[in-house]
Amino acid sequence: MHRVTVIGAGFGALTAIRKLRALDKQLQIDVIAPASEFVYLPGTIWIPTGLRQPEDLLIDLKGFFQRMRVNFHAARVTGLKDGGRTVKTDSGEITNDGLIIACGGRFIKKLPGIEHAITPCEGIPAALKIRDRLAQMKSGTIAFGFSGNPKEPTAMRGGPMFEFLFGIDRYLRKMGRRDDFKLVFFTPAEKPGQRLGPKAVGGLLSMMKKRGIETHLGSRMKGFTEGSVIMEKVTFDADLIIFMPGMTGSKWFADTDLARSQGGMLRADQYCRVEGQDKVYVAGDSGSFPGPDWLPKQAHMADLQADAAAANLLAELAGKVVSHTFKAELLCIIDSFDTGSIVFRTQKRNVVTPSSILFHWSKRFFEWSYLHKYR
Ligand SMILES: Cc1cc2nc3c(=O)[nH]c(=O)nc-3n(C[C@H](O)[C@H](O)[C@H](O)COP(=O)(O)OP(=O)(O)OC[C@H]3O[C@@H](n4cnc5c(N)ncnc54)[C@H](O)[C@@H]3O)c2cc1C
């Protein structure tokens, strides 16, 4: 009987666990994560406007782990030894015959004054802060922005910021409060949303214009104060700042000999193998994978990579050739509180649909069906 360790309990990790168990009923699966719970991050865009409560998006995984016959270890990984065959954690060591790393990304919080911005990548607590501040504010300026990792352009997350922006705009309109607020969008990118495809950029900017959202584009970020956003070419006042910084890899990667990209992610090949390692795989936001320059850091990609990683690892353990690759595919619904637009991009196609109530409900339905597997 082989033993596989999975690090994380997010999108990539849970998909890897399902695939491992589906392919091998005997396998010993050890999972290491700080808590046996799953946070459905895409749904956190609806917390500030009250469409979701934390308990809708935080799933207790005890039942799922039992069904998958997984040994769960509540711990934080701190490093590796024996070429990845032993995982070091803050509460002991776990050995394996093969390893899948899916511990997500880390956000670069280096800008001076970043503590004055709410960073929604931090999940439910950050979304709750936005909700509470929005409820307290009678009027004022709300600034929404994102930036990237200059050393790795794909290590960024812009899509959700458009969703917070358009969602809150629409929500304020529905409440009859929009005239009391100024909404501002800022980013160092000249063309925000470019990775969603050329069609998306024009659409996003014209939507901002139509909704009376001020923009500050193409100027380097310098920092924040309690009441302002400072960019190289402009400084503007803001009462609430919502900002998604660029991403890098987990801190513990630095204490290992795992190959890392310029941006600090684990360097992997098309089979999700970490370069230069034996039976060490990576899936999701932790990895830097070969692919087009728009390859997204998305839950959908994490799922596709986890599927390939799990199948390849089991093939290797069985002495077979690894052959499973993943498609480079960007697929998301950019939601605006009660409507949404589908963005789809592959090497050959780029589709951006008009905004429709149908796609808002599709996003809600997708969330329900995705979470159903883990409840
Ligand atoms: C607001 C928001 C909206 C989004 N919307 C979408 C969307 O609409 N569509 C889409 O496809 N994607 C969306 N995303 C992106 C998506 O959520 C991520 O790409 C996805 O979560 C990445 O999956 P992952 O498995 O790599 O990491 P995660 O889901 O972040 O999971 C990482 C796991 O590793 C654990 N972990 C971390 N450090 C350690 C450690 N040291 N030891 C052990 N365990 C550790 C964490 O606790 C967690 O369980 C959104 C993200 C945000 C923040």
Short mmCIF file of C-alpha atoms and ligand atoms in Angstrom, two decimals:
data_model
loop_
_atom_site.label_atom_id
_atom_site.label_comp_id
_atom_site.label_asym_id
_atom_site.label_seq_id
_atom_site.Cartn_x
_atom_site.Cartn_y
_atom_site.Cartn_z
CA MET A 1 0.00 0.00 0.00
CA HIS A 2 1.41 3.40 -1.02
CA ARG A 3 1.17 6.53 1.11
CA VAL A 4 0.46 9.92 -0.45
CA THR A 5 0.50 13.20 1.45
CA VAL A 6 -1.55 16.19 0.26
CA ILE A 7 -0.73 19.63 1.64
CA GLY A 8 -3.75 21.98 1.88
CA ALA A 9 -7.55 21.77 2.08
CA GLY A 10 -8.46 24.19 -0.70
CA PHE A 11 -9.61 23.69 -4.28
CA GLY A 12 -6.50 21.89 -5.56
CA ALA A 13 -6.08 19.67 -2.49
CA LEU A 14 -9.71 18.48 -2.36
CA THR A 15 -9.79 17.70 -6.08
CA ALA A 16 -6.52 15.77 -5.73
CA ILE A 17 -7.98 13.76 -2.82
CA ARG A 18 -11.10 12.83 -4.81
CA LYS A 19 -9.00 11.78 -7.81
CA LEU A 20 -6.54 9.75 -5.70
CA ARG A 21 -9.36 7.89 -3.98
CA ALA A 22 -11.25 7.29 -7.24
CA LEU A 23 -8.15 5.75 -8.81
CA ASP A 24 -6.86 3.77 -5.81
CA LYS A 25 -9.17 2.34 -3.14
CA GLN A 26 -6.21 1.06 -1.03
CA LEU A 27 -4.04 4.17 -0.99
CA GLN A 28 -3.15 5.75 2.37
CA ILE A 29 -3.93 9.45 2.05
CA ASP A 30 -2.59 11.92 4.63
CA VAL A 31 -3.83 15.50 4.44
CA ILE A 32 -2.14 18.38 6.24
CA ALA A 33 -3.87 21.75 6.67
CA PRO A 34 -4.43 24.17 9.55
CA ALA A 35 -8.12 23.21 9.82
CA SER A 36 -10.42 20.57 8.34
CA GLU A 37 -12.51 23.18 6.58
CA PHE A 38 -12.88 24.49 3.07
CA VAL A 39 -13.42 28.14 2.23
CA TYR A 40 -15.25 28.75 -1.03
CA LEU A 41 -13.44 31.99 -1.86
CA PRO A 42 -15.40 32.91 -5.03
CA GLY A 43 -18.56 33.33 -2.92
CA THR A 44 -16.94 35.90 -0.61
CA ILE A 45 -17.69 38.62 -3.20
CA TRP A 46 -21.31 38.40 -2.01
CA ILE A 47 -20.62 38.85 1.71
CA PRO A 48 -20.36 42.69 1.66
CA THR A 49 -23.78 42.98 0.00
CA GLY A 50 -25.42 40.38 2.24
CA LEU A 51 -26.06 37.76 -0.46
CA ARG A 52 -23.88 35.33 1.48
CA GLN A 53 -23.16 34.71 5.16
CA PRO A 54 -19.86 33.18 6.33
CA GLU A 55 -21.53 29.87 7.21
CA ASP A 56 -22.69 29.48 3.57
CA LEU A 57 -19.06 29.40 2.40
CA LEU A 58 -17.18 27.64 5.20
CA ILE A 59 -17.55 23.89 4.83
CA ASP A 60 -16.67 21.45 7.61
CA LEU A 61 -14.69 18.67 5.88
CA LYS A 62 -14.93 16.00 8.61
CA GLY A 63 -17.63 14.05 6.73
CA PHE A 64 -15.84 14.35 3.40
CA PHE A 65 -12.54 13.18 4.90
CA GLN A 66 -14.30 10.22 6.48
CA ARG A 67 -15.92 9.28 3.16
CA MET A 68 -12.54 9.57 1.42
CA ARG A 69 -10.83 7.60 4.23
CA VAL A 70 -8.25 10.31 4.73
CA ASN A 71 -5.96 10.76 7.77
CA PHE A 72 -6.31 14.45 8.53
CA HIS A 73 -3.47 16.23 10.37
CA ALA A 74 -4.34 19.69 11.72
CA ALA A 75 -0.99 21.42 11.25
CA ARG A 76 0.98 23.96 9.23
CA VAL A 77 3.72 22.67 6.98
CA THR A 78 7.09 24.23 7.77
CA GLY A 79 9.44 22.36 5.42
CA LEU A 80 10.49 19.09 3.78
CA LYS A 81 13.33 16.63 4.23
CA ASP A 82 14.58 13.39 2.63
CA GLY A 83 13.88 14.80 -0.85
CA GLY A 84 10.21 15.38 -0.02
CA ARG A 85 9.61 11.94 1.58
CA THR A 86 9.14 13.61 4.97
CA VAL A 87 6.95 16.67 5.53
CA LYS A 88 7.85 18.81 8.54
CA THR A 89 4.95 20.52 10.31
CA ASP A 90 4.52 22.62 13.43
CA SER A 91 3.23 19.48 15.18
CA GLY A 92 5.49 16.71 13.94
CA GLU A 93 6.62 14.92 10.79
CA ILE A 94 4.67 12.83 8.27
CA THR A 95 6.32 10.47 5.79
CA ASN A 96 5.10 9.58 2.29
CA ASP A 97 5.87 7.76 -0.96
CA GLY A 98 4.57 10.71 -2.97
CA LEU A 99 3.58 14.31 -2.27
CA ILE A 100 1.09 16.82 -3.72
CA ILE A 101 1.53 20.45 -2.65
CA ALA A 102 -1.62 22.58 -2.91
CA CYS A 103 -1.21 25.18 -0.18
CA GLY A 104 -2.29 28.16 -2.31
CA GLY A 105 -0.59 31.51 -2.73
CA ARG A 106 0.52 34.26 -0.39
CA PHE A 107 -0.17 37.93 -0.97
CA ILE A 108 2.68 40.43 -1.06
CA LYS A 109 1.93 42.92 1.68
CA LYS A 110 4.98 45.14 1.34
CA LEU A 111 3.48 48.47 0.24
CA PRO A 112 3.84 51.16 2.91
CA GLY A 113 0.53 51.64 4.72
CA ILE A 114 -0.98 48.37 3.36
CA GLU A 115 -2.58 47.89 6.80
CA HIS A 116 -5.00 50.70 5.85
CA ALA A 117 -6.39 48.63 2.97
CA ILE A 118 -8.69 45.64 3.28
CA THR A 119 -7.24 42.80 1.19
CA PRO A 120 -10.14 40.58 0.12
CA CYS A 121 -7.82 37.69 -0.76
CA GLU A 122 -7.78 37.02 2.98
CA GLY A 123 -11.18 35.41 2.64
CA ILE A 124 -14.18 35.58 4.94
CA PRO A 125 -12.77 37.90 7.68
CA ALA A 126 -11.79 40.49 5.05
CA ALA A 127 -15.19 40.29 3.32
CA LEU A 128 -16.90 40.79 6.70
CA LYS A 129 -14.79 43.90 7.33
CA ILE A 130 -15.94 45.33 3.98
CA ARG A 131 -19.57 44.52 4.84
CA ASP A 132 -19.35 46.21 8.24
CA ARG A 133 -17.56 49.31 6.94
CA LEU A 134 -20.10 49.65 4.13
CA ALA A 135 -22.95 49.44 6.61
CA GLN A 136 -21.36 52.12 8.84
CA MET A 137 -20.62 54.59 6.02
CA LYS A 138 -23.28 57.18 5.24
CA SER A 139 -21.29 58.60 2.30
CA GLY A 140 -17.69 58.88 1.06
CA THR A 141 -15.19 57.48 -1.41
CA ILE A 142 -14.56 53.77 -1.86
CA ALA A 143 -11.39 52.83 -3.74
CA PHE A 144 -10.99 49.41 -5.38
CA GLY A 145 -7.65 48.28 -6.82
CA PHE A 146 -5.25 45.48 -7.56
CA SER A 147 -1.64 45.04 -8.55
CA GLY A 148 0.58 42.15 -9.67
CA ASN A 149 3.87 40.53 -8.84
CA PRO A 150 6.37 42.41 -11.05
CA LYS A 151 8.56 39.29 -11.19
CA GLU A 152 5.73 37.03 -12.36
CA PRO A 153 2.89 38.68 -14.29
CA THR A 154 0.52 35.70 -13.98
CA ALA A 155 0.75 35.81 -10.15
CA MET A 156 -2.15 38.18 -9.63
CA ARG A 157 -5.89 38.19 -9.09
CA GLY A 158 -7.88 40.95 -10.75
CA GLY A 159 -11.22 39.33 -11.58
CA PRO A 160 -12.67 39.40 -8.05
CA MET A 161 -11.86 43.12 -7.71
CA PHE A 162 -14.15 43.86 -10.67
CA GLU A 163 -16.80 41.80 -8.92
CA PHE A 164 -16.46 43.72 -5.63
CA LEU A 165 -16.54 47.00 -7.59
CA PHE A 166 -19.55 46.27 -9.81
CA GLY A 167 -21.35 44.36 -7.07
CA ILE A 168 -21.10 47.21 -4.56
CA ASP A 169 -21.99 49.79 -7.23
CA ARG A 170 -25.15 47.87 -8.11
CA TYR A 171 -26.00 47.20 -4.46
CA LEU A 172 -25.73 50.91 -3.57
CA ARG A 173 -27.96 51.78 -6.53
CA LYS A 174 -30.58 49.27 -5.42
CA MET A 175 -30.47 50.75 -1.90
CA GLY A 176 -30.87 54.26 -3.37
CA ARG A 177 -27.50 55.23 -1.83
CA ARG A 178 -25.21 55.39 -4.88
CA ASP A 179 -25.37 59.22 -5.17
CA ASP A 180 -23.82 59.51 -1.70
CA PHE A 181 -20.68 57.61 -2.75
CA LYS A 182 -17.80 58.14 -5.11
CA LEU A 183 -16.32 54.89 -6.46
CA VAL A 184 -12.75 54.85 -7.76
CA PHE A 185 -10.87 52.04 -9.49
CA PHE A 186 -7.05 52.04 -9.51
CA THR A 187 -4.29 49.77 -10.77
CA PRO A 188 -0.74 50.11 -12.13
CA ALA A 189 -1.87 48.18 -15.24
CA GLU A 190 -2.52 50.30 -18.35
CA LYS A 191 -5.14 47.80 -19.48
CA PRO A 192 -6.82 46.21 -16.47
CA GLY A 193 -8.24 42.74 -17.04
CA GLN A 194 -5.96 42.10 -20.01
CA ARG A 195 -5.48 38.47 -19.05
CA LEU A 196 -9.22 37.95 -19.40
CA GLY A 197 -8.61 38.72 -23.08
CA PRO A 198 -8.57 41.83 -25.32
CA LYS A 199 -12.38 41.77 -25.59
CA ALA A 200 -12.78 42.02 -21.83
CA VAL A 201 -10.63 45.14 -21.27
CA GLY A 202 -12.80 47.46 -23.39
CA GLY A 203 -15.96 46.04 -21.87
CA LEU A 204 -14.76 46.52 -18.28
CA LEU A 205 -13.61 50.09 -18.86
CA SER A 206 -16.80 51.10 -20.65
CA MET A 207 -18.86 49.55 -17.85
CA MET A 208 -16.91 51.70 -15.34
CA LYS A 209 -17.56 54.82 -17.43
CA LYS A 210 -21.24 54.03 -17.73
CA ARG A 211 -21.53 53.57 -13.97
CA GLY A 212 -19.70 56.80 -13.15
CA ILE A 213 -16.65 55.06 -11.66
CA GLU A 214 -13.48 57.19 -11.70
CA THR A 215 -10.30 55.38 -12.86
CA HIS A 216 -6.58 55.80 -12.19
CA LEU A 217 -4.64 53.45 -14.47
CA GLY A 218 -1.01 52.90 -15.45
CA SER A 219 0.65 54.53 -12.46
CA ARG A 220 2.93 52.63 -10.07
CA MET A 221 1.63 51.95 -6.55
CA LYS A 222 3.51 53.83 -3.82
CA GLY A 223 1.40 53.09 -0.75
CA PHE A 224 -1.60 54.01 1.37
CA THR A 225 -2.45 56.20 4.32
CA GLU A 226 -5.52 55.91 6.50
CA GLY A 227 -7.41 58.19 4.10
CA SER A 228 -5.60 58.04 0.77
CA VAL A 229 -4.16 55.95 -2.05
CA ILE A 230 -0.73 57.05 -3.25
CA MET A 231 0.31 56.26 -6.80
CA GLU A 232 3.33 57.60 -8.67
CA LYS A 233 1.31 60.04 -10.77
CA VAL A 234 -1.62 60.72 -8.48
CA THR A 235 -2.73 60.68 -4.85
CA PHE A 236 -6.43 60.59 -4.05
CA ASP A 237 -8.56 60.49 -0.91
CA ALA A 238 -10.49 57.38 0.03
CA ASP A 239 -12.57 56.52 3.10
CA LEU A 240 -12.50 52.78 2.39
CA ILE A 241 -9.70 51.08 0.44
CA ILE A 242 -10.14 47.57 -0.95
CA PHE A 243 -6.94 46.29 -2.55
CA MET A 244 -5.75 42.91 -3.89
CA PRO A 245 -1.92 42.79 -3.97
CA GLY A 246 0.16 40.52 -6.24
CA MET A 247 0.89 36.94 -5.20
CA THR A 248 3.95 34.91 -4.32
CA GLY A 249 4.61 31.43 -2.88
CA SER A 250 4.33 30.19 0.72
CA LYS A 251 7.02 31.30 3.16
CA TRP A 252 8.07 27.71 3.93
CA PHE A 253 9.17 27.12 0.31
CA ALA A 254 12.25 29.21 1.12
CA ASP A 255 13.37 26.63 3.70
CA THR A 256 13.41 23.81 1.12
CA ASP A 257 15.41 23.04 -2.02
CA LEU A 258 12.23 23.11 -4.15
CA ALA A 259 12.79 24.95 -7.47
CA ARG A 260 11.11 28.33 -7.40
CA SER A 261 10.13 30.75 -10.17
CA GLN A 262 11.18 34.42 -10.21
CA GLY A 263 7.90 35.23 -8.48
CA GLY A 264 8.44 32.69 -5.67
CA MET A 265 6.08 29.89 -6.84
CA LEU A 266 7.10 26.24 -7.25
CA ARG A 267 8.44 25.65 -10.75
CA ALA A 268 6.54 22.79 -12.36
CA ASP A 269 6.40 21.02 -15.74
CA GLN A 270 3.30 20.29 -17.82
CA TYR A 271 2.67 17.16 -15.73
CA CYS A 272 2.62 19.25 -12.50
CA ARG A 273 5.89 17.70 -11.27
CA VAL A 274 8.04 20.11 -9.28
CA GLU A 275 11.23 20.45 -11.31
CA GLY A 276 14.18 18.38 -10.14
CA GLN A 277 12.18 16.48 -7.47
CA ASP A 278 11.15 12.87 -7.20
CA LYS A 279 7.38 12.27 -6.83
CA VAL A 280 6.72 15.80 -5.63
CA TYR A 281 3.79 17.47 -7.43
CA VAL A 282 2.13 20.87 -7.19
CA ALA A 283 -1.36 22.12 -8.10
CA GLY A 284 -3.08 25.50 -8.01
CA ASP A 285 -1.87 28.89 -6.83
CA SER A 286 1.34 27.43 -5.28
CA GLY A 287 2.78 26.55 -8.69
CA SER A 288 4.34 28.29 -11.66
CA PHE A 289 3.39 26.24 -14.70
CA PRO A 290 4.30 26.34 -18.39
CA GLY A 291 1.55 27.94 -20.48
CA PRO A 292 0.36 31.16 -22.08
CA ASP A 293 1.10 34.50 -20.38
CA TRP A 294 -2.58 34.74 -19.34
CA LEU A 295 -2.60 31.36 -17.51
CA PRO A 296 -4.85 32.25 -14.58
CA LYS A 297 -4.43 31.63 -10.88
CA GLN A 298 -7.99 30.37 -10.51
CA ALA A 299 -9.89 27.64 -8.74
CA HIS A 300 -10.76 26.16 -12.12
CA MET A 301 -7.06 25.83 -13.04
CA ALA A 302 -6.27 24.44 -9.56
CA ASP A 303 -8.86 21.71 -10.19
CA LEU A 304 -7.47 20.84 -13.63
CA GLN A 305 -3.89 20.74 -12.31
CA ALA A 306 -4.83 18.68 -9.24
CA ASP A 307 -6.55 16.14 -11.45
CA ALA A 308 -3.41 15.75 -13.58
CA ALA A 309 -1.05 15.74 -10.56
CA ALA A 310 -2.98 12.97 -8.77
CA ALA A 311 -3.21 10.76 -11.87
CA ASN A 312 0.49 11.23 -12.68
CA LEU A 313 1.66 10.55 -9.14
CA LEU A 314 -0.28 7.28 -9.00
CA ALA A 315 1.07 6.32 -12.42
CA GLU A 316 4.61 6.95 -11.20
CA LEU A 317 4.03 4.93 -8.04
CA ALA A 318 2.80 2.06 -10.23
CA GLY A 319 5.96 2.31 -12.36
CA LYS A 320 4.08 3.70 -15.37
CA VAL A 321 4.88 6.67 -17.59
CA VAL A 322 3.30 10.00 -16.59
CA SER A 323 1.11 11.39 -19.36
CA HIS A 324 -1.63 13.58 -17.87
CA THR A 325 -1.42 17.27 -18.72
CA PHE A 326 -3.87 20.09 -18.02
CA LYS A 327 -5.63 22.46 -20.41
CA ALA A 328 -4.79 26.16 -20.23
CA GLU A 329 -8.29 27.50 -19.70
CA LEU A 330 -9.65 30.66 -18.16
CA LEU A 331 -13.28 30.35 -17.17
CA CYS A 332 -15.15 32.66 -14.86
CA ILE A 333 -18.36 34.57 -14.38
CA ILE A 334 -17.74 38.22 -13.52
CA ASP A 335 -20.67 38.92 -11.24
CA SER A 336 -22.32 42.29 -10.58
CA PHE A 337 -24.72 41.47 -7.70
CA ASP A 338 -27.73 40.53 -9.84
CA THR A 339 -26.26 40.03 -13.32
CA GLY A 340 -23.06 38.45 -14.61
CA SER A 341 -20.95 37.95 -17.70
CA ILE A 342 -19.07 34.79 -18.71
CA VAL A 343 -15.42 35.12 -19.71
CA PHE A 344 -13.85 32.10 -21.40
CA ARG A 345 -10.37 31.94 -22.86
CA THR A 346 -8.31 29.13 -24.38
CA GLN A 347 -5.34 29.18 -26.78
CA LYS A 348 -7.84 29.38 -29.65
CA ARG A 349 -10.90 31.21 -28.35
CA ASN A 350 -11.88 34.19 -26.24
CA VAL A 351 -15.55 34.63 -25.44
CA VAL A 352 -17.05 37.44 -23.35
CA THR A 353 -20.84 37.34 -23.13
CA PRO A 354 -23.09 40.34 -22.48
CA SER A 355 -24.20 40.76 -18.87
CA SER A 356 -27.29 38.77 -17.99
CA ILE A 357 -29.31 37.74 -14.95
CA LEU A 358 -28.95 34.16 -16.22
CA PHE A 359 -25.18 34.15 -15.57
CA HIS A 360 -25.61 35.56 -12.05
CA TRP A 361 -27.88 32.61 -11.28
CA SER A 362 -25.49 30.22 -13.06
CA LYS A 363 -22.73 31.36 -10.67
CA ARG A 364 -25.00 30.72 -7.70
CA PHE A 365 -25.98 27.31 -9.05
CA PHE A 366 -22.33 26.40 -9.73
CA GLU A 367 -21.43 27.30 -6.13
CA TRP A 368 -24.25 25.10 -4.82
CA SER A 369 -23.27 22.10 -6.97
CA TYR A 370 -19.54 22.53 -6.22
CA LEU A 371 -20.09 22.64 -2.47
CA HIS A 372 -22.57 19.76 -2.57
CA LYS A 373 -19.62 17.36 -3.08
CA TYR A 374 -18.01 18.40 0.19
CA ARG A 375 -20.97 18.89 2.51
C1 LIG B 1 -12.56 36.99 -3.60
C2 LIG B 1 -12.08 35.89 -4.51
C3 LIG B 1 -12.87 35.50 -5.58
C4 LIG B 1 -12.45 34.48 -6.45
N1 LIG B 1 -13.25 34.12 -7.50
C5 LIG B 1 -12.89 33.09 -8.30
C6 LIG B 1 -13.77 32.64 -9.35
O1 LIG B 1 -14.86 33.19 -9.56
N2 LIG B 1 -13.37 31.59 -10.10
C7 LIG B 1 -12.17 30.95 -9.90
O2 LIG B 1 -11.88 29.97 -10.61
N3 LIG B 1 -11.32 31.36 -8.93
C8 LIG B 1 -11.65 32.41 -8.12
N4 LIG B 1 -10.81 32.83 -7.13
C9 LIG B 1 -9.46 32.23 -7.02
C10 LIG B 1 -9.48 30.89 -6.31
O3 LIG B 1 -10.17 30.99 -5.08
C11 LIG B 1 -8.05 30.41 -6.10
O4 LIG B 1 -7.37 30.41 -7.34
C12 LIG B 1 -8.06 29.02 -5.49
O5 LIG B 1 -8.54 29.10 -4.16
C13 LIG B 1 -6.69 28.37 -5.54
O6 LIG B 1 -6.79 27.08 -5.04
P1 LIG B 1 -5.57 26.41 -4.26
O7 LIG B 1 -5.98 25.03 -3.94
O8 LIG B 1 -4.31 26.61 -5.01
O9 LIG B 1 -5.40 27.27 -2.92
P2 LIG B 1 -6.47 27.60 -1.77
O10 LIG B 1 -7.86 27.36 -2.21
O11 LIG B 1 -6.09 28.97 -1.32
O12 LIG B 1 -6.12 26.54 -0.64
C14 LIG B 1 -4.90 26.54 0.04
C15 LIG B 1 -5.02 25.59 1.22
O13 LIG B 1 -3.72 25.38 1.79
C16 LIG B 1 -3.79 25.59 3.20
N5 LIG B 1 -2.46 26.02 3.64
C17 LIG B 1 -1.89 27.23 3.48
N6 LIG B 1 -0.66 27.24 4.04
C18 LIG B 1 -0.46 26.01 4.56
C19 LIG B 1 0.62 25.39 5.27
N7 LIG B 1 1.76 26.03 5.55
N8 LIG B 1 0.47 24.11 5.67
C20 LIG B 1 -0.67 23.42 5.39
N9 LIG B 1 -1.70 23.96 4.71
C21 LIG B 1 -1.60 25.23 4.31
C22 LIG B 1 -4.89 26.62 3.37
O14 LIG B 1 -5.39 26.60 4.69
C23 LIG B 1 -5.90 26.11 2.35
O15 LIG B 1 -6.64 25.05 2.87
C24 LIG B 1 -11.21 33.85 -6.23
C25 LIG B 1 -10.41 34.22 -5.15
C26 LIG B 1 -10.83 35.24 -4.28
C27 LIG B 1 -9.96 35.65 -3.11
#
